[in-house]
XYZ file of C-alpha atoms in Angstrom:
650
model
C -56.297 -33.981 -51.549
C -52.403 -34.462 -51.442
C -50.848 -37.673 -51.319
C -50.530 -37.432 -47.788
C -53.896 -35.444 -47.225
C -52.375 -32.330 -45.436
C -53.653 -29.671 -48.144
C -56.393 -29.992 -50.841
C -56.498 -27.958 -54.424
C -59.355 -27.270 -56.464
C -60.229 -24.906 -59.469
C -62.256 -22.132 -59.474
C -63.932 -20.818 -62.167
C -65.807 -17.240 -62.636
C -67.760 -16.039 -65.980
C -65.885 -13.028 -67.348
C -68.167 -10.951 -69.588
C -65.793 -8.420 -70.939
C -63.863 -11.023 -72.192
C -66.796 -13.442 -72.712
C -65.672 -15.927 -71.608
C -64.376 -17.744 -68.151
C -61.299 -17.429 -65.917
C -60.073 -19.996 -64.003
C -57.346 -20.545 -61.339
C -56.207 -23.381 -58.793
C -56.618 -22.374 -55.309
C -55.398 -24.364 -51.854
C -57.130 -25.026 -49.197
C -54.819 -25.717 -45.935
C -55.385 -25.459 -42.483
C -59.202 -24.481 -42.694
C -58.267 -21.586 -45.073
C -59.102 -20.981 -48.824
C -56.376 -19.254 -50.973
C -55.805 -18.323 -54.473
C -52.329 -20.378 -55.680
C -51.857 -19.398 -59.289
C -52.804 -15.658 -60.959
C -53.460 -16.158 -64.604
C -56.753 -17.317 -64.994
C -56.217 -20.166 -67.540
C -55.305 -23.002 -64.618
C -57.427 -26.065 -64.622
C -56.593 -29.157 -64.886
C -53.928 -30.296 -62.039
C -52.193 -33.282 -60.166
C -50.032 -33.524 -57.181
C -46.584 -34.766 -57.383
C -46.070 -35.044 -53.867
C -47.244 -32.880 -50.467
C -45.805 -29.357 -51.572
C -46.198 -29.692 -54.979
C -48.908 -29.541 -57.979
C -48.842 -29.836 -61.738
C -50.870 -28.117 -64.184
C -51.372 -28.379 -67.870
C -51.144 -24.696 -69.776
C -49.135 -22.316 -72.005
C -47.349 -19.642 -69.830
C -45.406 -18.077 -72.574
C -44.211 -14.430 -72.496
C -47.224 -12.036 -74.177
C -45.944 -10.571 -77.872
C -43.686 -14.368 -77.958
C -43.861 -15.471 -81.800
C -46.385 -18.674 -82.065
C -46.803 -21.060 -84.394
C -49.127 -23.811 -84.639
C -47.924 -26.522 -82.086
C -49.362 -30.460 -81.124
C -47.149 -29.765 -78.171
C -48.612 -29.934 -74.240
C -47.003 -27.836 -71.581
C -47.114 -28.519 -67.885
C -46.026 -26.643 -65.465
C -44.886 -27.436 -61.477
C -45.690 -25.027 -58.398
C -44.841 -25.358 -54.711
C -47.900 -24.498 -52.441
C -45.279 -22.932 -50.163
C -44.425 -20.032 -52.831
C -42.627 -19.301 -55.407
C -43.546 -19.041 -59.525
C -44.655 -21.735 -61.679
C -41.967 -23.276 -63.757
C -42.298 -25.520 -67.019
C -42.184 -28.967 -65.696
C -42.876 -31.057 -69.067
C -43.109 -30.500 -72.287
C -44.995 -33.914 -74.474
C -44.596 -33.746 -78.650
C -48.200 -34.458 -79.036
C -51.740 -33.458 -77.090
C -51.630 -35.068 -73.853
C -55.087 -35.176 -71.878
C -53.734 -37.179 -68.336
C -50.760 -37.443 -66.720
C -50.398 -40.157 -63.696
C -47.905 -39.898 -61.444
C -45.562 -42.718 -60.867
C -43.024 -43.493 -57.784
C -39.675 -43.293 -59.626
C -40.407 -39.717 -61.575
C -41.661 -41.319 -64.568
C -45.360 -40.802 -65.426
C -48.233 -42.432 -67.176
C -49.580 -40.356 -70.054
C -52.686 -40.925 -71.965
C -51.945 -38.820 -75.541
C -52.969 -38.358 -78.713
C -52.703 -40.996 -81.529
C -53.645 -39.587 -85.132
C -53.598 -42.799 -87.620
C -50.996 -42.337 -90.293
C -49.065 -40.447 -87.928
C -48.574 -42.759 -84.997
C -44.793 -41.797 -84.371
C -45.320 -38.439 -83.749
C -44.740 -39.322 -80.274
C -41.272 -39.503 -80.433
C -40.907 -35.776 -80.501
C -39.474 -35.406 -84.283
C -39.872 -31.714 -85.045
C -39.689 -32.622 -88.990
C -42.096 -34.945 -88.418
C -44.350 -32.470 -86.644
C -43.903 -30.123 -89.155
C -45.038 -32.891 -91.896
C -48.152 -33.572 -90.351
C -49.340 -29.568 -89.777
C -47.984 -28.862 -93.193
C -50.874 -32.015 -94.297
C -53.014 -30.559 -92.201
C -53.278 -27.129 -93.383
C -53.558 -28.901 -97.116
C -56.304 -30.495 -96.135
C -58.136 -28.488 -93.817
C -60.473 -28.011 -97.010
C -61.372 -31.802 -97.244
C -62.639 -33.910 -94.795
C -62.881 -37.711 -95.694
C -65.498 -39.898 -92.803
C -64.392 -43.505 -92.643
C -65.794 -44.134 -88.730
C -68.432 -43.445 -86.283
C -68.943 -41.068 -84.935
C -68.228 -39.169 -87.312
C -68.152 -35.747 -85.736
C -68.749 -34.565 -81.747
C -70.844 -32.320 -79.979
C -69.001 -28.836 -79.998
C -65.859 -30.195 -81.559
C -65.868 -30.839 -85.392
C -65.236 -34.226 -87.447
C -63.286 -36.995 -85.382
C -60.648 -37.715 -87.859
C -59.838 -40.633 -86.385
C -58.033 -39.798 -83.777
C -57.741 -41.687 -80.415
C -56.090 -41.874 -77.139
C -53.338 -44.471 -76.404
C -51.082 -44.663 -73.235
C -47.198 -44.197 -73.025
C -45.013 -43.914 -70.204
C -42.904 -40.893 -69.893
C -39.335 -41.657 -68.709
C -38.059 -38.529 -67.223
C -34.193 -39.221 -67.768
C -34.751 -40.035 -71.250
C -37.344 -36.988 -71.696
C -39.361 -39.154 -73.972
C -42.585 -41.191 -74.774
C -42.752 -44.917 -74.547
C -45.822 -46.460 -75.755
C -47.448 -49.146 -73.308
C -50.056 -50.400 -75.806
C -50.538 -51.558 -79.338
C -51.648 -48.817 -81.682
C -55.017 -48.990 -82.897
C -56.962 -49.358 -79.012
C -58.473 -46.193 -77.881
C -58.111 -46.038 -74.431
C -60.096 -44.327 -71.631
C -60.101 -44.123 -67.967
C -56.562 -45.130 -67.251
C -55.473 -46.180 -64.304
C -52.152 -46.958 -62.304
C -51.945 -50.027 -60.190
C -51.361 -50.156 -56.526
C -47.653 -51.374 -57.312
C -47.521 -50.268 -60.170
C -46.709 -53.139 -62.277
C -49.469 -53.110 -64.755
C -51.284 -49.884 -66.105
C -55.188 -50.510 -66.630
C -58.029 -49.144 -69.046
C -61.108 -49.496 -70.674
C -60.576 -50.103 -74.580
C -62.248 -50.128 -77.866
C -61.110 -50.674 -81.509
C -60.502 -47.229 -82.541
C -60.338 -48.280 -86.283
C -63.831 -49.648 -85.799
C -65.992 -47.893 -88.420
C -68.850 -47.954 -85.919
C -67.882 -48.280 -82.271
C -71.149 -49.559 -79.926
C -70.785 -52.745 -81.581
C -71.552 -55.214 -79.197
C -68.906 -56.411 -77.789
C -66.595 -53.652 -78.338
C -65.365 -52.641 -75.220
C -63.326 -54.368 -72.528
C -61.535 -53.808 -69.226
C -57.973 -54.542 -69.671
C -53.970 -53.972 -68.536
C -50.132 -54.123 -69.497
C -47.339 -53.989 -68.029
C -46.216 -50.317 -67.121
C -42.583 -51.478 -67.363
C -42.204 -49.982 -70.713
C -39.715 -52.452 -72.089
C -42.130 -52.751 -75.624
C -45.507 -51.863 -76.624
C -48.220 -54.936 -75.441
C -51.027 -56.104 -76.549
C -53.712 -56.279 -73.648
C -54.532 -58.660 -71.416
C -58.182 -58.440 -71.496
C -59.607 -58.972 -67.697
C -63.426 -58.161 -68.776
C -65.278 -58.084 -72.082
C -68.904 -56.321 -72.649
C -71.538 -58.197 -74.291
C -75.117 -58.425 -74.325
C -75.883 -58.693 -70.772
C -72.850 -57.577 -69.465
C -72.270 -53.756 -70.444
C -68.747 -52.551 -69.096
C -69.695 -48.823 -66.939
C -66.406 -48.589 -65.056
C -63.809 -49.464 -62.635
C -61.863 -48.979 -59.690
C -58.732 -50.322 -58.045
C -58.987 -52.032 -54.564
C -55.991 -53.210 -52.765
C -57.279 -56.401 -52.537
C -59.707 -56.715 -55.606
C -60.790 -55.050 -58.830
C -64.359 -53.631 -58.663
C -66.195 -53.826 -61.625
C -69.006 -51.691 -62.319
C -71.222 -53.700 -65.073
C -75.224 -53.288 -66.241
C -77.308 -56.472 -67.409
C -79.172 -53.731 -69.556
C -82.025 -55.255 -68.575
C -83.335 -51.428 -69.399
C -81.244 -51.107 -72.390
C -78.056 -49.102 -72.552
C -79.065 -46.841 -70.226
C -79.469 -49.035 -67.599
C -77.444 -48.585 -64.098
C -74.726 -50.809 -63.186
C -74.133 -53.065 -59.901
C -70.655 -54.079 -58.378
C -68.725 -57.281 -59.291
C -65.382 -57.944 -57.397
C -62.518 -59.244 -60.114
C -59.479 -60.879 -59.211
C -56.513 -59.374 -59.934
C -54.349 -62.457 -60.557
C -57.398 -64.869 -62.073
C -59.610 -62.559 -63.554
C -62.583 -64.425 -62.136
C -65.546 -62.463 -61.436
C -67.845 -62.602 -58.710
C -70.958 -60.555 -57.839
C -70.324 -58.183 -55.059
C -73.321 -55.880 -54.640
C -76.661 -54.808 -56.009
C -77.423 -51.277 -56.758
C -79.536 -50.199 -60.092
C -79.050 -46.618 -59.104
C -77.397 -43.442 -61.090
C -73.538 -43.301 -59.942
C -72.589 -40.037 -60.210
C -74.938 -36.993 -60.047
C -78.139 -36.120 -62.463
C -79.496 -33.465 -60.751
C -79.263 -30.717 -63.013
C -78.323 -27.155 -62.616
C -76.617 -24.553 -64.731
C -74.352 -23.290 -62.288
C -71.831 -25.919 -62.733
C -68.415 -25.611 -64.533
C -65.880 -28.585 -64.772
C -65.907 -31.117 -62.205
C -64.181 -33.802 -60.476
C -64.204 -37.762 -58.657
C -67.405 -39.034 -58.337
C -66.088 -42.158 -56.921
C -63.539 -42.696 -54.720
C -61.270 -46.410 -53.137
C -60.108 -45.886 -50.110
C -58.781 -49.518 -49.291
C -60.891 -51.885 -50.376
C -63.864 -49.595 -49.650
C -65.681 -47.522 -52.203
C -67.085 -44.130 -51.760
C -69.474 -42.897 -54.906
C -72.192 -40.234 -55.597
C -75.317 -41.700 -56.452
C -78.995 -39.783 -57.772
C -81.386 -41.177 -55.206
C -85.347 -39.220 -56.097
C -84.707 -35.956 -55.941
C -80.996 -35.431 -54.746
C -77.391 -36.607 -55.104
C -76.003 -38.078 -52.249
C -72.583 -39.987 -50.894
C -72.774 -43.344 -50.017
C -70.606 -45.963 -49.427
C -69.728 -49.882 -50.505
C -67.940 -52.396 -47.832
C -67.518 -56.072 -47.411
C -70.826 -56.028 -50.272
C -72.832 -53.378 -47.993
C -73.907 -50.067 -49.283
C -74.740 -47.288 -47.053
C -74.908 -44.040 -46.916
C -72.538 -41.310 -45.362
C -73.934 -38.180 -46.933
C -77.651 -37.901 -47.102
C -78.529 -33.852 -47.194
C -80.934 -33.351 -49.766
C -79.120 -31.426 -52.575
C -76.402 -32.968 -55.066
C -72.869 -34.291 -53.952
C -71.256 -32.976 -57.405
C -67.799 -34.397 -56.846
C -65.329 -34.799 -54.008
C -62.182 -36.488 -52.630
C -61.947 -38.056 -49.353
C -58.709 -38.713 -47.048
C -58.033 -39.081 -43.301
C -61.286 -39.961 -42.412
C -63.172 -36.924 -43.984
C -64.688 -35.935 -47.576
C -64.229 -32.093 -48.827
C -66.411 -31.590 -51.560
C -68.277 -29.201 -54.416
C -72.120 -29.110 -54.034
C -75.085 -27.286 -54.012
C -76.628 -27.004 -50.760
C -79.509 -24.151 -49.493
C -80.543 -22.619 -52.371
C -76.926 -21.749 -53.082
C -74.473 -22.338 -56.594
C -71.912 -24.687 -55.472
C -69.246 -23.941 -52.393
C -67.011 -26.341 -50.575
C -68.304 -28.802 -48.040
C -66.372 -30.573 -45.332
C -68.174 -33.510 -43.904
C -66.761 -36.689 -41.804
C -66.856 -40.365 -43.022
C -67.243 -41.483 -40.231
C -68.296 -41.753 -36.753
C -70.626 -39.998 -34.426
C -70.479 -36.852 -36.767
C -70.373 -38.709 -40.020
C -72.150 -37.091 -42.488
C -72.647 -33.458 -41.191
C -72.041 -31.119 -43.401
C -70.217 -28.072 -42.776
C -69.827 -25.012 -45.672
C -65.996 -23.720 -46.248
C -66.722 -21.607 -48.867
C -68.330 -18.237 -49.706
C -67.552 -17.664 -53.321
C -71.329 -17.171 -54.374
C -72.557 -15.122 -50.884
C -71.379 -11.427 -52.451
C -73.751 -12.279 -55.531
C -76.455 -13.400 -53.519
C -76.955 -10.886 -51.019
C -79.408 -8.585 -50.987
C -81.607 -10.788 -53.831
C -84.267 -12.308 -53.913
C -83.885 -16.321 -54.083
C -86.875 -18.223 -54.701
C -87.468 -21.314 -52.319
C -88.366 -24.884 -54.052
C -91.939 -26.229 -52.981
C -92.776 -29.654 -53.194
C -95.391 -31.316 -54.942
C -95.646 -35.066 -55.007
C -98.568 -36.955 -56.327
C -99.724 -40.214 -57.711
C -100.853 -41.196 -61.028
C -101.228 -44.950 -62.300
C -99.487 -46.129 -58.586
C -96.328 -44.480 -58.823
C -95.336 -41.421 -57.008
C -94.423 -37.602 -59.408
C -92.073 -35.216 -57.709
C -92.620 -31.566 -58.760
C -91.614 -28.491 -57.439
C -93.305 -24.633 -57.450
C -91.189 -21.626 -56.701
C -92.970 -18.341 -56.437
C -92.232 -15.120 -58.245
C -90.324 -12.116 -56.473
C -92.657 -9.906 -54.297
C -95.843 -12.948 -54.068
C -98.752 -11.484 -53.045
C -101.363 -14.644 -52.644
C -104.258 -12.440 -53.573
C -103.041 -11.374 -57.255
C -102.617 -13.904 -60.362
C -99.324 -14.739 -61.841
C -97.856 -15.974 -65.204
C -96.342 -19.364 -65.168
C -93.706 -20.903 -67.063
C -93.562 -24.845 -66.573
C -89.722 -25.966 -67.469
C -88.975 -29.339 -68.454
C -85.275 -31.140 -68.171
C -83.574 -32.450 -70.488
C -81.865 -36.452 -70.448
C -84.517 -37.486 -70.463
C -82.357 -39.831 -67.485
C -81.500 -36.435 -65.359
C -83.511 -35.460 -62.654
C -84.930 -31.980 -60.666
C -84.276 -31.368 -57.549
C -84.283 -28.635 -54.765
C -81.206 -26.673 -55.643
C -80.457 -23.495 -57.291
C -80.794 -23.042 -61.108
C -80.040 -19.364 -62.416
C -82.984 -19.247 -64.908
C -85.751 -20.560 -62.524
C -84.063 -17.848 -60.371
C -84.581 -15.019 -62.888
C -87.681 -15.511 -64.247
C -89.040 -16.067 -60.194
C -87.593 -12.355 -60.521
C -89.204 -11.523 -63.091
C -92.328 -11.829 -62.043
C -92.950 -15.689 -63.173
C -94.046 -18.962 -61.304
C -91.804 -21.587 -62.326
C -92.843 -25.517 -62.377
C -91.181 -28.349 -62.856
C -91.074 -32.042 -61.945
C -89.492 -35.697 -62.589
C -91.715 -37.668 -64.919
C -91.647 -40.952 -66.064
C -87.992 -41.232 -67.584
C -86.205 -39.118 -65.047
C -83.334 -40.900 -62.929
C -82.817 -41.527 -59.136
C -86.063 -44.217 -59.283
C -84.164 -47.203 -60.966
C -84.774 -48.856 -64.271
C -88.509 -49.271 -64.180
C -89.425 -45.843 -63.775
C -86.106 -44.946 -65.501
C -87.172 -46.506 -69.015
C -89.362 -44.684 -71.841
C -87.814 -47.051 -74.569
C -90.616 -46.244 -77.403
C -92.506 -44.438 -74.813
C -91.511 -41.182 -75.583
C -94.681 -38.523 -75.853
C -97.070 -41.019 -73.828
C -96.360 -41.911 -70.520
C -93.845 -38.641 -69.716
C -95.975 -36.773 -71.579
C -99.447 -37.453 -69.312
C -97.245 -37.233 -65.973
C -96.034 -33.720 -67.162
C -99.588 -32.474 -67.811
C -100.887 -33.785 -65.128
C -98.196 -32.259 -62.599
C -99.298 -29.092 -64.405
C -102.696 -29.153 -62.978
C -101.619 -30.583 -59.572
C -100.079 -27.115 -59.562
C -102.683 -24.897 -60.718
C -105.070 -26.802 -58.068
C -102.301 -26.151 -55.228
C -101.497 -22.515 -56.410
C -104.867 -20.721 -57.119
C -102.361 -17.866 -57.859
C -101.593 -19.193 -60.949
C -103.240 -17.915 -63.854
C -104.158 -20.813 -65.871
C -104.592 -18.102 -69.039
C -100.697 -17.113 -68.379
C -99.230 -20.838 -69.230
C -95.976 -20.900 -70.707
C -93.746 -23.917 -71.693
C -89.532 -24.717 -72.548
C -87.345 -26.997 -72.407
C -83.857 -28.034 -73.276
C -82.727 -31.343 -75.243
C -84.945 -34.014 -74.491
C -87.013 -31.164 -72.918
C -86.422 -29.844 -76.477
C -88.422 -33.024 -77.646
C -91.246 -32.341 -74.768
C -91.675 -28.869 -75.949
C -91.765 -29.728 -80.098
C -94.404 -32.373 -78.826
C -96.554 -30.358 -76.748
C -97.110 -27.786 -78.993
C -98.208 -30.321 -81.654
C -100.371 -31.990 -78.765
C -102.380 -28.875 -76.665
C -102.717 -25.464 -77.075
C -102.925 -24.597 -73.415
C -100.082 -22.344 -73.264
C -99.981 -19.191 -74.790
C -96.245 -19.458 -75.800
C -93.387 -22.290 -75.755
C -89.277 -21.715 -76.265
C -87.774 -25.176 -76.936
C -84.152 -25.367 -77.437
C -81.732 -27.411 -78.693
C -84.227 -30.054 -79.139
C -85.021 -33.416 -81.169
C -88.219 -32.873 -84.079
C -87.649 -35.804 -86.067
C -86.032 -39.389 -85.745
C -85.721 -40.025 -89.096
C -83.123 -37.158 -89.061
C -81.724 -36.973 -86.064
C -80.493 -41.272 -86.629
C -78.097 -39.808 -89.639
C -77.257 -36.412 -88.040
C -76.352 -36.461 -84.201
C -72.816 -37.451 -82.766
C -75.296 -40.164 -80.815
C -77.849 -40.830 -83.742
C -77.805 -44.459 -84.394
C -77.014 -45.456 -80.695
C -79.502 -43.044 -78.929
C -82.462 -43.600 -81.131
C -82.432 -47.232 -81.273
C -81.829 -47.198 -77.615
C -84.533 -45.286 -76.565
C -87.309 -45.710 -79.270
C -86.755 -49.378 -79.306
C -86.858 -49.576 -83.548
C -84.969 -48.031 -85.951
C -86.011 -46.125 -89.604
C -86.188 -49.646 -91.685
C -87.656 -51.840 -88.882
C -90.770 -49.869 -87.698
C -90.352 -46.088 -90.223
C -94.056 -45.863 -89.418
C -93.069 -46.068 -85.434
C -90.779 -43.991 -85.433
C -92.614 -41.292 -87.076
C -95.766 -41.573 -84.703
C -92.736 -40.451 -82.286
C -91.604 -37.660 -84.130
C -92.873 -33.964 -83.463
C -93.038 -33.123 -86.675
C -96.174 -35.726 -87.416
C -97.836 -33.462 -85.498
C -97.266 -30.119 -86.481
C -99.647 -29.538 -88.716
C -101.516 -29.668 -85.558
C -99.767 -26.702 -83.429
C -101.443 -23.701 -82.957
C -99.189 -22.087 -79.890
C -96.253 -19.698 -80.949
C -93.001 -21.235 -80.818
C -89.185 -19.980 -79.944
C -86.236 -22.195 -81.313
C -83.397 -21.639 -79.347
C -79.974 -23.541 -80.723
C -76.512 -23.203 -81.800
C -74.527 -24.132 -84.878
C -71.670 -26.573 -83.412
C -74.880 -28.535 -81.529
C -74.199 -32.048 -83.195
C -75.817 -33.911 -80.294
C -79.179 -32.299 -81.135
C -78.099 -30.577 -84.651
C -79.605 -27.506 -85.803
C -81.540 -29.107 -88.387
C -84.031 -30.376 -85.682
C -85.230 -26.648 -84.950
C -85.373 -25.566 -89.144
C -87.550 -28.434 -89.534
C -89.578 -27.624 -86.958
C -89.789 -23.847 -87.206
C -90.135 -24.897 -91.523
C -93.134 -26.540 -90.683
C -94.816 -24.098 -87.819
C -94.303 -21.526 -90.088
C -96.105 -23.112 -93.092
C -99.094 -23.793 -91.016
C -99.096 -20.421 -90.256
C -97.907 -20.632 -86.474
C -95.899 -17.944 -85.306
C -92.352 -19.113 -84.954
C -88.705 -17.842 -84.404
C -85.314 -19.215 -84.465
C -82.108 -17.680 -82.285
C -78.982 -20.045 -82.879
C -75.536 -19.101 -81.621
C -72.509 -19.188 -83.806
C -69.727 -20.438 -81.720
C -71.523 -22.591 -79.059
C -72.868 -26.434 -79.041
C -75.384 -28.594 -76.970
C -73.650 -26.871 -73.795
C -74.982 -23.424 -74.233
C -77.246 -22.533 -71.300
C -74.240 -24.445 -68.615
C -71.195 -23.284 -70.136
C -71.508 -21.013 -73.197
C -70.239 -17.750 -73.372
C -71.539 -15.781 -70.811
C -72.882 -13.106 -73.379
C -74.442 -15.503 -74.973
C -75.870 -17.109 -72.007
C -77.269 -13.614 -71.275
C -78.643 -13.202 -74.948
C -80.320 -16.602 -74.626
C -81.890 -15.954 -71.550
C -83.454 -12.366 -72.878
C -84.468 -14.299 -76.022
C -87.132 -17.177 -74.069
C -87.954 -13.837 -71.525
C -88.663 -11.661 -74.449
C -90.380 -14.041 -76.153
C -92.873 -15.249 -73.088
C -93.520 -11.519 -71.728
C -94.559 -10.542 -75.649
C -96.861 -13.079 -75.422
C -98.743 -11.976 -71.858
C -102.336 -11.093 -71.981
């Protein structure tokens, strides 16, 4: 919304396969109509400077205009009343945030690249010392921290973001902040006296240390870099998740990882002058939401302070839903089943992106508050053209119980279902594992439904939107999931006769990845499995993923020296000398959250037990393939699994 809440922008984004790649534009929304604001599909990113007027991060340069390499960020201003876009700002170095600030100054979060700290001061000598090293070096790369590289991007370098205040008169950067503190979500107090964030020691060689983080501020004056005043500091039973800025109070959002790092925070009220903390409310529930799809792109607020009350999105079972936190009370506002997958909120009423009735996300308008609060009401129809006139398969539930605790599945039935005939099946398992199902549209259930293919799936022990308890697999990984799984398969076959329990096939992406490496070294009851960018061996994956050391020790409870025997009896590849069922690998070169390595090992050993096996990686793409890769590659994945399952019908 605007500062004053008359107007509201948003991006939208469309897959363009000629060009292979995605277009994206900020459009206004204004007195209950949608309309496109800027034309040349590269806008994204965007604030408001005041009612009539947004910024927006880009490079608008004439075509054929002589480029060299640049650190520089552009931004550009454009009234929602008319008119062109115009170069607002222009920062020496990358800039990833900009806050606006009463006076025409702003808050920037940049770039800070060690040995080169004063490149903020806009030197172009300077700037042309450091890419002159830089294109030297680009042949070496020399590791001195953790992690060491990131999924999609390459190796860190040591690079980190610090916070500055841009003084508009001066047209320069002021740092706020001691060098040497990577900061993250930044945020401008009420009166903007102090600027706060959530810092860690970016010259720490290995970052989750414990301890590491802390909630912090300094002044925003900009008279001379601070050091922080530190307001909040994680440790073992206190594990910093986030913040927000009440007028009256800060609220804290803080786990006891009483389920380990993944556990989900409650609310603690801090006081702005004393820093004493209080607790303010109990939750244990996903913030944000886990219900997964792959008709997402980008995002926005999951959380929102109006006042001193706080409106979130929270993964409750099956859905994600908008709630709300006052005087300690948490209720909820929004409680259609679907996902809530951002939104803003101002004069009394929320405007949000969600998926809703089988659809890919549109705009929602729902109000806050009384009689009506709550009720939905669509003010989109970007996805309706693509729809119509196709079939869309309808989620079914199944819920059961095994060992006392409720399993959610759901069953949607192929194009054209005729209950007398038999059907092939393909059972898909999420990744996370701490993500969840849920009844809204996913494009690849929805093509192989049109294809001719059940499709199954369900929340097993691990998934999210239960709590901690059901939430944690910590060295349970391939026991507990692994029965609920199976048996949601044959809760299925029992409530669909018109499955064909000879036509079972199996994937799964990431930690459904894992699922699928295991189950092919554990049962042979499908006929074929595709599992993508998945997880094969611990051992490995602890000195190779962007994640390694943290995830594994997180969530198998031991590590390769404490318990090596362990963590092997975790491992796929103990077991796949034991496979018999032909295997796809699906992954991508630039995966380092899952790295490639996972599927060669795997496919290495298939193959050398004589299992039919096949790799297709993607040159170019990373852990995000099947949500936001290229769209041709998207396509070619999706043919791949299809290919792969119909060659091995009956």
């Amino acid at each position: 919304f605007s500062p004053e809440g008359g107007s509201a922008a948003f991006t939208l984004t469309r897959a363009n396969l000629k060009k292979n790649g995605y277009d994206s534009w900020l459009w206004l929304r204004r007195d209950g109509k949608n309309s496109r604001l800027t034309g040349l599909g590269k806008e994204h990113d965007f604030v408001w400077l005041d009612e009539k007027t947004i910024a927006f991060a880009g490079d608008r340069e004439q075509r054929g205009a002589v480029k060299g390499p640049s650190i520089e960020t552009k931004y550009y201003k454009i009234r929602i009343d008319g008119g062109e876009a115009e170069e607002f700002l222009r920062f020496p170095v990358p800039v990833s945030k900009i806050i606006p600030m009463k006076g025409g100054d702003f808050i920037v979060c940049a770039s800070v690249f060690p040995g080169w700290e004063d490149l903020y001061r806009g030197d172009p000598k300077r700037a042309e010392e450091y890419l002159k090293d830089k294109k030297e070096n680009e042949d070496y790369e020399v590791i001195a921290q953790m992690p060491w590289w990131w999924n999609g991007g390459t190796y860190t370098k040591g690079s980190y973001s610090s916070v500055f205040r841009w003084d508009h008169r001066r047209k320069k950067l002021i740092p706020l902040l001691s060098f040497g503190i990577d900061a993250s979500s930044v945020k401008l107090g009420k009166d903007e006296s102090f600027v706060y964030f959530i810092g860690k020691d970016a010259m720490q060689p290995f970052r989750r240390m414990e301890g590491s983080s802390f909630l912090a501020r300094v002044p925003a004056d900009g008279k001379t870099p601070a050091d922080p005043e530190t307001l909040v500091r994680s440790k073992a039973d206190l594990e910093i998740y986030n913040y927000e800025l009440a007028d009256s109070f800060l609220l804290l959002l803080a786990s006891d990882q009483a389920f380990g790092r993944n556990t989900d925070p409650d609310f603690f009220k801090v006081d702005y002058e004393t820093g004493e903390r209080a607790p303010y409310a109990k939750w244990g529930q996903a913030l944000g939401s886990s219900v997964a799809s792959d008709v997402r792109y980008g995002g926005g607020l999951s959380r929102k302070m109006v006042g001193d009350t706080l409106y979130f999105a929270t993964t409750l079972w099956d859905g994600a839903y908008l709630y709300k936190l006052e005087d300690g009370q948490i209720t909820p506002v929004i409680e259609k089943d679907g996902s809530v997958d951002c939104f803003d909120i101002a004069g009394g009423k929320a405007l949000l992106a969600g998926l809703y009735d089988m659809r890919p996300q549109e705009l929602y308008e729902a109000p806050v508050d009384g009689p009506k609060m709550g009720t939905l009401k669509r003010v989109s129809d970007f996805c309706g053209k693509a729809l119509r006139g196709r079939y869309v398969a309808q989620p079914e539930p199944i819920v059961f119980e095994r060992l006392g605790r409720p399993i959610h599945g759901f069953v949607i039935k192929p194009l054209g279902f005729d209950p007398a005939k038999k059907y092939p099946c393909i059972l898909d398992v999420h990744g996370g594992p701490k993500t969840v199902y849920g009844p809204v549209f996913f494009h690849e259930m929805q093509y192989w439904a049109g294809k001719g293919y059940f499709v199954i799936y369900c929340n097993p022990q691990g998934s999210d939107g239960r709590g901690g308890e059901f939430m944690d697999v910590r060295g349970k990984y391939g026991t507990v999931d692994y029965d609920d799984i199976m048996a949601f398969l044959d809760e299925a076959l029992a409530a669909y006769p018109q499955i064909d329990p000879e036509e079972l096939f199996e994937t799964g992406g990431s930690y459904g990845g894992f699922m699928t490496n295991w189950i092919v070294g554990h049962t042979d009851r499908f006929r074929a499995c595709a599992s993508q960018r998945s997880i094969s061996n611990w051992f490995s994956f602890y000195g190779v993923s962007d994640i390694g050391p943290e995830f594994s020790e997180a969530q198998q409870s031991s590590t390769p020296w404490r318990e090596p025997a362990f963590l092997w009896s975790r491992s796929p590849m103990a077991y796949a000398d034991k496979a018999k069922t032909p295997t796809l690998f699906i992954h991508s070169f630039e995966d380092y959250r899952c790295p490639i390595d996972q599927a060669y090992q795997m496919f290495s050993a298939l193959l050398a037990h004589g299992v039919e096996s096949k790799i297709v990686a993607f040159r170019g793409e990373n852990h995000e393939l099947s949500r936001s890769g290229k769209p041709q590659h998207r396509i070619r994945r999706l043919k791949e699994i299809t290919a792969w399952f119909d060659g091995h019908r009956k």
